[in-house]
Tab-separated table of C-alpha atoms in Angstrom:
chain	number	residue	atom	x	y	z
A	25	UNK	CA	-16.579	-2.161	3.770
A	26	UNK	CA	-14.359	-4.992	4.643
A	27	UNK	CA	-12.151	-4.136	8.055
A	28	UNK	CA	-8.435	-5.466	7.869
A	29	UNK	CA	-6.778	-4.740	11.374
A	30	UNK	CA	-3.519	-4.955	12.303
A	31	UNK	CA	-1.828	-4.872	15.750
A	32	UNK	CA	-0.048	-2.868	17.634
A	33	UNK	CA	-0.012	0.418	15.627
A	34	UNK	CA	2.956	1.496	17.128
A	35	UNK	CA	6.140	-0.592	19.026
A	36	UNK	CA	9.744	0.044	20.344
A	37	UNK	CA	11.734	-2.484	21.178
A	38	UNK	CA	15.514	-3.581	22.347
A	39	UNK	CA	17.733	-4.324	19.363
A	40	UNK	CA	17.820	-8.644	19.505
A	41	UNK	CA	14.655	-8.776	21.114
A	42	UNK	CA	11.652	-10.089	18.368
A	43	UNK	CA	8.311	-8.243	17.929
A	44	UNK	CA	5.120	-9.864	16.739
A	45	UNK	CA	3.116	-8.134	14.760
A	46	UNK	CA	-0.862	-9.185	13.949
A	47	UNK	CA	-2.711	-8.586	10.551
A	48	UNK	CA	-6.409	-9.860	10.741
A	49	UNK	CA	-9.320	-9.938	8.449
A	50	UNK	CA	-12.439	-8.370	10.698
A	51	UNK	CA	-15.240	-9.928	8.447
A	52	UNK	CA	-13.839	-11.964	5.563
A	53	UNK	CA	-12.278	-14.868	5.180
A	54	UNK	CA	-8.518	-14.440	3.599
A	55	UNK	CA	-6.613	-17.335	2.408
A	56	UNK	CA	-4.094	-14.952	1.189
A	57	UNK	CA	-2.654	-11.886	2.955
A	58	UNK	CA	0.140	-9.221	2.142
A	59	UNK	CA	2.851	-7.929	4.183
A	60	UNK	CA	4.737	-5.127	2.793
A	61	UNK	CA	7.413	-2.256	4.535
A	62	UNK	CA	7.867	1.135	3.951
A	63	UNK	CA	10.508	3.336	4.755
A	64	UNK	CA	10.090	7.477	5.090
A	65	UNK	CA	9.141	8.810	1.933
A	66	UNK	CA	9.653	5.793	0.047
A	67	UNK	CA	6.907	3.389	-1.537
A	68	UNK	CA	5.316	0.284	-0.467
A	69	UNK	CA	7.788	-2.548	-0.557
A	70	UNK	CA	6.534	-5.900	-0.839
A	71	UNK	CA	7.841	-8.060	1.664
A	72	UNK	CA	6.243	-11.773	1.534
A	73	UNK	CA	3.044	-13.167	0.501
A	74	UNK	CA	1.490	-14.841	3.676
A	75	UNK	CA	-0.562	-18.372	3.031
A	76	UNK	CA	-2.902	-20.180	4.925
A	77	UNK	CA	-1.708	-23.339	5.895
A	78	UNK	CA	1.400	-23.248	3.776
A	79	UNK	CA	5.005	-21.397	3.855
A	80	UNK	CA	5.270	-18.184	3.167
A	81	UNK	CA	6.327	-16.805	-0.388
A	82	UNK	CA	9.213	-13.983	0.408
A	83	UNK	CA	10.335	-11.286	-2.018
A	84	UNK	CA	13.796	-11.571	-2.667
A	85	UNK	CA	16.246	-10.044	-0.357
A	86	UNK	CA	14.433	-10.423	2.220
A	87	UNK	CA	15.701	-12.757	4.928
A	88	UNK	CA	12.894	-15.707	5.706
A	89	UNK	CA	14.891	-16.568	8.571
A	90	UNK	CA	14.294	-12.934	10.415
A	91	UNK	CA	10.790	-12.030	8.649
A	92	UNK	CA	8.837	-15.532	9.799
A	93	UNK	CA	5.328	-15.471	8.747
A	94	UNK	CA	2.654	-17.341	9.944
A	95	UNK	CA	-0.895	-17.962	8.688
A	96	UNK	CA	-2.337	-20.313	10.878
A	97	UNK	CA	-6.234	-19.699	10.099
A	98	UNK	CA	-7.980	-17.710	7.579
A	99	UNK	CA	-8.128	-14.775	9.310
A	100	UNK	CA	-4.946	-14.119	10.991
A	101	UNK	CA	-1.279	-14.017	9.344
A	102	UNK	CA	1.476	-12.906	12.137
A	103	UNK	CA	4.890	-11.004	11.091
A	104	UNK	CA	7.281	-11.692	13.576
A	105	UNK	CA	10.648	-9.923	13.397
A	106	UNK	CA	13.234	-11.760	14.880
A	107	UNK	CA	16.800	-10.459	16.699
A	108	UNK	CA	15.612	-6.741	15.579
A	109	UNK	CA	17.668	-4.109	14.367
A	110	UNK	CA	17.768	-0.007	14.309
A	111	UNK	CA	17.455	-0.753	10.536
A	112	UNK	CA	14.680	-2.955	10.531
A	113	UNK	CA	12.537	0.398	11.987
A	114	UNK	CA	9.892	0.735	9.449
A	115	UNK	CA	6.112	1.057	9.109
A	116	UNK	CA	4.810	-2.615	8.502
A	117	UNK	CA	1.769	-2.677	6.753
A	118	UNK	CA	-0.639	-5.953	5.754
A	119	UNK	CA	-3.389	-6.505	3.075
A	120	UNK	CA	-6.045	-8.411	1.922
A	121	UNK	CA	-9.120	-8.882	-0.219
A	122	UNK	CA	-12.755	-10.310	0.349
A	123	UNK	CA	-12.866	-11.477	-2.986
A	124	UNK	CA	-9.473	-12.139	-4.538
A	125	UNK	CA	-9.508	-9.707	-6.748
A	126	UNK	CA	-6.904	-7.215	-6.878
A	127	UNK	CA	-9.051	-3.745	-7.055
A	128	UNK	CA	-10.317	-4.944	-3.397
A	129	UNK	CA	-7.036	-5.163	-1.205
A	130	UNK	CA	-7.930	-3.411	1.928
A	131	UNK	CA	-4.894	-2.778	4.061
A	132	UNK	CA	-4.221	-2.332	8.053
A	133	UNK	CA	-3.743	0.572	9.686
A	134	UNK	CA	-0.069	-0.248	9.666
A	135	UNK	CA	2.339	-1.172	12.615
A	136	UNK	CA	5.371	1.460	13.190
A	137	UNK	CA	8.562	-0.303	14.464
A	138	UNK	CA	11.198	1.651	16.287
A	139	UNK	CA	14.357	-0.715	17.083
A	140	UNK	CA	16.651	0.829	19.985
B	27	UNK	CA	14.619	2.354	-13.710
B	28	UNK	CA	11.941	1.795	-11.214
B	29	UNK	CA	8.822	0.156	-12.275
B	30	UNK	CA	6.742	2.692	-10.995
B	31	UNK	CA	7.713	6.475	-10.748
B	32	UNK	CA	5.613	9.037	-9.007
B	33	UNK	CA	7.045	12.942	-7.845
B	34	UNK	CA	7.100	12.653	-3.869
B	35	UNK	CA	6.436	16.547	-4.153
B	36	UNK	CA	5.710	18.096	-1.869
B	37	UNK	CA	2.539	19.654	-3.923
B	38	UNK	CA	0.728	22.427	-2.091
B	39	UNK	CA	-2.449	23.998	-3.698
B	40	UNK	CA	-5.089	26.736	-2.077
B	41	UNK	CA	-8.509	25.268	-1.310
B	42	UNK	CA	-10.869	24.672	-4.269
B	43	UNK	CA	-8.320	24.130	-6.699
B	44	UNK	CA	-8.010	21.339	-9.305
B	45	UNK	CA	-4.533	19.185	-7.660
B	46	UNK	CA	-3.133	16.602	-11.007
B	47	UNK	CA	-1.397	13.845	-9.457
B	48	UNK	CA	0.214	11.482	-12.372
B	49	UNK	CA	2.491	8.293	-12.617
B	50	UNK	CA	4.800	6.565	-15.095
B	51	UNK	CA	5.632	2.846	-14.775
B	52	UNK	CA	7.631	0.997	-17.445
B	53	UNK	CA	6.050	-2.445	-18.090
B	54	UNK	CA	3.402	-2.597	-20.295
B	55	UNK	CA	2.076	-5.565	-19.078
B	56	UNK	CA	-0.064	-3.742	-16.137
B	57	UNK	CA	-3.337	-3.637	-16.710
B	58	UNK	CA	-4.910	-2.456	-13.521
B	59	UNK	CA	-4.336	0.822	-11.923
B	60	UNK	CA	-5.366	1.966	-8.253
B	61	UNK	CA	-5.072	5.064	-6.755
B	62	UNK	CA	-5.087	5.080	-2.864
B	63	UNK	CA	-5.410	8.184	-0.306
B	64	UNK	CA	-2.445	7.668	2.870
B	65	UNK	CA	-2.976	9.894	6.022
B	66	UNK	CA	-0.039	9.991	7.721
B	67	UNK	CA	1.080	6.403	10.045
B	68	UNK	CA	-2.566	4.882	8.660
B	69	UNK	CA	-2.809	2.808	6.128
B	70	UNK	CA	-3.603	3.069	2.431
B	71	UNK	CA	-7.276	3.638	1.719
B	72	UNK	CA	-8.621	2.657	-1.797
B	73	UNK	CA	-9.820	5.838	-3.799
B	74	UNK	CA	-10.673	4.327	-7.141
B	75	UNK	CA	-9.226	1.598	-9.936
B	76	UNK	CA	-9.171	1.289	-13.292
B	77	UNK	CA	-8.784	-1.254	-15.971
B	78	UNK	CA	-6.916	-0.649	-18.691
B	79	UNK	CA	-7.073	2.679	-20.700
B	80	UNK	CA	-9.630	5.441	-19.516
B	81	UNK	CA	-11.500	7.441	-17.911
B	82	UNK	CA	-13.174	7.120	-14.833
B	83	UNK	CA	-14.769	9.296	-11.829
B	84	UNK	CA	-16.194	9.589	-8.652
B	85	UNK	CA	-17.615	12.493	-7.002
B	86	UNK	CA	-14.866	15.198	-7.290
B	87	UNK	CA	-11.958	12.498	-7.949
B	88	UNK	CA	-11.407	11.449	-12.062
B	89	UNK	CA	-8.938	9.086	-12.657
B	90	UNK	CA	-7.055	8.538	-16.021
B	91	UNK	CA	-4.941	5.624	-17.735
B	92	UNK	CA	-3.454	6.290	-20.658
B	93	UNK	CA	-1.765	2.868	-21.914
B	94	UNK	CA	0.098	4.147	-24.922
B	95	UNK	CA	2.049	6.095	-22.986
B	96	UNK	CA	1.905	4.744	-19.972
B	97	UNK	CA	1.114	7.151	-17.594
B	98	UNK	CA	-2.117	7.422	-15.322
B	99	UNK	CA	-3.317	10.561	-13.624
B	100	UNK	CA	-5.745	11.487	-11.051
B	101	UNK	CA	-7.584	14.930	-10.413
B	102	UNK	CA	-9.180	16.330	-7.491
B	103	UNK	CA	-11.718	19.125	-8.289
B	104	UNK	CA	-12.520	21.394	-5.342
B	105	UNK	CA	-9.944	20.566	-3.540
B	106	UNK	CA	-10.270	20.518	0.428
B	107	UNK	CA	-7.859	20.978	3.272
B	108	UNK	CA	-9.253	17.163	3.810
B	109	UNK	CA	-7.909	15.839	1.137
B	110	UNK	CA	-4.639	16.817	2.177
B	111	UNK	CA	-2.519	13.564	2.218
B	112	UNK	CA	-0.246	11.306	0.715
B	113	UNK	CA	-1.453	9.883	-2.553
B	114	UNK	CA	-0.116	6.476	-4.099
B	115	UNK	CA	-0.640	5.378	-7.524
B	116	UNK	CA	-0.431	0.955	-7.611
B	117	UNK	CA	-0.413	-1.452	-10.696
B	118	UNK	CA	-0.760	-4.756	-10.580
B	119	UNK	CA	-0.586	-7.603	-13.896
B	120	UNK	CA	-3.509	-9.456	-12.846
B	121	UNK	CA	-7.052	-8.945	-11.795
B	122	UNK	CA	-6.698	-11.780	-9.194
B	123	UNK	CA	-5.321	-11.358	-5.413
B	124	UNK	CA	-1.334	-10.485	-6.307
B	125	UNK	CA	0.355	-7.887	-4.025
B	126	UNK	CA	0.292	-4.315	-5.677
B	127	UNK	CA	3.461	-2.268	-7.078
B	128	UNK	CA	3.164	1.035	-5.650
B	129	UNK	CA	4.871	4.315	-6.583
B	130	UNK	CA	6.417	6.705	-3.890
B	131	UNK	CA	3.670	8.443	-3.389
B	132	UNK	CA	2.943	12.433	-3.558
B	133	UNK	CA	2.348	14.446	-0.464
B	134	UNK	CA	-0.419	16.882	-1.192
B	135	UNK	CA	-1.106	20.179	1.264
B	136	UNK	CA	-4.436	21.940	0.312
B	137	UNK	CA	-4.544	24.943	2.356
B	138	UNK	CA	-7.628	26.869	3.085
């Protein structure tokens, strides 16, 4: 089945220092991709909805400005987290689909962010 | 009221037995309704979908949607210490590519 990948699995980094985090499509094109948080025990949180070669749509309340997205080709959309925070530690996760169609996201194995 | 409720559990069942996992959600507009399997720091897999009301099933997994009431189930027959994980229930208004609204999820223990 389709192969989303996301990169690293797992990061700690200095509070104010930025982390990028990489959500690719292994063999599909994706002109659309996901990016969604979740905190311990809680659901899936939809963060922004990542667009080839356009801005970013973001969920409200969450801060454009710290949570840049970046979809630069149709396989790759970047999350970087900017000035981190101990409450910005969180498991990031992407998603996608081959075919557009909702019953086919496939999501990434998930990045876990510990701010210190 | 959230738009999607689901019991976090923790639900613990001996091996072979049949494990009910079930969700509410509020806005009748969903129509499609995903269940996906979450081992712990991977991400979601896809178990099975369904449109609209029914029934549907897949080896030892049957999933349920009951519009009218607005509550979707899924069973697990035979349960295995394998299928111990986190299971989310997700909705979404449209059958094209729109982000998913997912319910807590229930952590599920089947012990052998």
């Amino acid at each position: 089945g389709a192969v989303v990948s996301q990169h690293p699995s797992w990061v700690i980094c200095k509070s104010g220092t930025s982390v990028k985090i990489e959500c690719r499509s292994l063999d599909f094109q994706a002109t659309t991709m996901f990016w969604y948080r979740q905190f311990p025990k809680q659901s899936l949180m939809l963060m922004a909805t990542s667009n080839e070669g356009s801005k970013a749509t973001y969920e409200q309340g969450v801060e454009k400005d710290k949570f840049l997205i970046n979809h630069a080709s149709l396989t790759l959309s970047t999350l970087t987290v900017t000035s981190a925070h101990p409450e910005d530690s969180s498991f990031y996760i992407c998603s996608a689909s081959p075919q557009g169609l909702v019953t086919e996201a496939f999501f990434g194995q998930g990045t876990r962010l510990t701010v210190v | 009221q959230k738009e999607v409720e689901q019991d976090p559990g923790p639900l613990s069942v001996p091996e072979g037995a049949i494990v009910s996992l079930n969700c509410t959600y509020s806005n009748s507009a969903f129509q499609y309704f995903m269940w996906y399997r979450q081992y712990s720091r991977k991400g979601p897999e896809l178990l099975m979908y369904t449109y609209s009301s029914g029934n549907k099933e897949d080896g030892r997994f049957t999933a349920q949607v009951d519009k009218s009431s607005k509550y979707i189930s899924l069973f697990i027959r035979d349960s295995q210490p394998s299928d111990s994980a986190t299971y989310l229930c997700a909705m979404s208004y449209l059958s094209g590519n729109t982000p998913l609204v997912f319910g807590k999820g229930t952590r599920l223990s089947v012990i052998a």
